[in-house]
Amino acid sequence: DGVADDSADPNQHLYGNFNQLLKLKAAHPNLRVVMSLGGWTGSKYFSDVAATAASRQAFVASCVDLLLKGNLPSDPATIWPPSAGGPGAAAGVFDGIDIDWEYPGIDPGNGADHSPADVHNATLLLQEFRKQIDAYGATTGKHYLLTADLPAGNVNSSGSWEMADVSR
């Protein structure tokens, strides 16, 4: 609605773009919003995160906690306004998570960490996302989206994803 947030309201815990997205979704109930993680400069550490079962589980759990459960940091001494954040403050803003890993297993020239194991680990990472998102959805009665930005026809497309496994 473009109405400025009220930092004096102790009952307001969500501010800025996230608050505007929540208002937009209230006005348009069929609108679905996903948070995209990664991208050309933002996928530098996906190789590290996807490398082990423990790192995949921890990363996905933190994404589900922050983006789907909406548990935002809250510390009145360091966060302005003091009422910002807290458990569930951003619940309902996002309907899913999008992964934009450019590109598993190769160095496309963006400085991303990479390993030959990335192609398979990317599949395992997406499977972990689906598992944890579905488990959370079972508690809310909602189906959360999991999408991925995948290459289609550029020089880095060949072999950077296990397409048959990812598309399941």
PDB file of N, CA and C in Angstrom, residues 120 123 126-127 130-131 134 146 150 162-168:
ATOM      1  N   HIS A 120      26.444 -33.626  -8.305  1.00  0.00           N
ATOM      2  CA  HIS A 120      25.627 -34.535  -7.498  1.00  0.00           C
ATOM      3  C   HIS A 120      25.182 -33.860  -6.198  1.00  0.00           C
ATOM      4  N   THR A 123      22.036 -31.835  -6.493  1.00  0.00           N
ATOM      5  CA  THR A 123      20.829 -32.664  -6.429  1.00  0.00           C
ATOM      6  C   THR A 123      20.489 -32.979  -4.976  1.00  0.00           C
ATOM      7  N   LEU A 126      18.965 -29.911  -3.263  1.00  0.00           N
ATOM      8  CA  LEU A 126      17.558 -29.700  -3.607  1.00  0.00           C
ATOM      9  C   LEU A 126      16.661 -30.748  -2.946  1.00  0.00           C
ATOM     10  N   GLN A 127      17.142 -31.980  -2.862  1.00  0.00           N
ATOM     11  CA  GLN A 127      16.363 -33.015  -2.181  1.00  0.00           C
ATOM     12  C   GLN A 127      16.198 -32.690  -0.704  1.00  0.00           C
ATOM     13  N   ARG A 130      13.558 -30.012  -0.425  1.00  0.00           N
ATOM     14  CA  ARG A 130      12.207 -30.564  -0.591  1.00  0.00           C
ATOM     15  C   ARG A 130      11.774 -31.296   0.667  1.00  0.00           C
ATOM     16  N   LYS A 131      12.680 -32.098   1.244  1.00  0.00           N
ATOM     17  CA  LYS A 131      12.363 -32.868   2.452  1.00  0.00           C
ATOM     18  C   LYS A 131      11.968 -31.940   3.601  1.00  0.00           C
ATOM     19  N   ASP A 134       8.742 -29.839   2.839  1.00  0.00           N
ATOM     20  CA  ASP A 134       7.539 -30.668   2.972  1.00  0.00           C
ATOM     21  C   ASP A 134       7.231 -30.982   4.430  1.00  0.00           C
ATOM     22  N   LEU A 146       9.323 -25.054  -4.282  1.00  0.00           N
ATOM     23  CA  LEU A 146      10.768 -25.149  -4.417  1.00  0.00           C
ATOM     24  C   LEU A 146      11.051 -25.043  -5.904  1.00  0.00           C
ATOM     25  N   LEU A 150      17.685 -22.844 -13.712  1.00  0.00           N
ATOM     26  CA  LEU A 150      18.604 -23.774 -14.350  1.00  0.00           C
ATOM     27  C   LEU A 150      19.011 -23.237 -15.721  1.00  0.00           C
ATOM     28  N   GLU A 162      22.061 -32.652 -12.654  1.00  0.00           N
ATOM     29  CA  GLU A 162      21.527 -33.985 -12.914  1.00  0.00           C
ATOM     30  C   GLU A 162      20.030 -33.812 -13.183  1.00  0.00           C
ATOM     31  N   MET A 163      19.714 -33.461 -14.407  1.00  0.00           N
ATOM     32  CA  MET A 163      18.360 -33.047 -14.746  1.00  0.00           C
ATOM     33  C   MET A 163      17.291 -34.081 -14.415  1.00  0.00           C
ATOM     34  N   ALA A 164      17.551 -35.350 -14.675  1.00  0.00           N
ATOM     35  CA  ALA A 164      16.541 -36.368 -14.398  1.00  0.00           C
ATOM     36  C   ALA A 164      16.216 -36.435 -12.914  1.00  0.00           C
ATOM     37  N   ASP A 165      17.209 -36.256 -12.069  1.00  0.00           N
ATOM     38  CA  ASP A 165      16.989 -36.329 -10.623  1.00  0.00           C
ATOM     39  C   ASP A 165      16.416 -35.026 -10.070  1.00  0.00           C
ATOM     40  N   VAL A 166      16.866 -33.895 -10.596  1.00  0.00           N
ATOM     41  CA  VAL A 166      16.413 -32.596 -10.117  1.00  0.00           C
ATOM     42  C   VAL A 166      14.939 -32.368 -10.458  1.00  0.00           C
ATOM     43  N   SER A 167      14.501 -32.868 -11.590  1.00  0.00           N
ATOM     44  CA  SER A 167      13.140 -32.587 -12.046  1.00  0.00           C
ATOM     45  C   SER A 167      12.082 -33.441 -11.350  1.00  0.00           C
ATOM     46  N   ARG A 168      12.483 -34.372 -10.520  1.00  0.00           N
ATOM     47  CA  ARG A 168      11.511 -35.211  -9.808  1.00  0.00           C
ATOM     48  C   ARG A 168      10.911 -34.494  -8.653  1.00  0.00           C
TER      49      ARG A 168
END
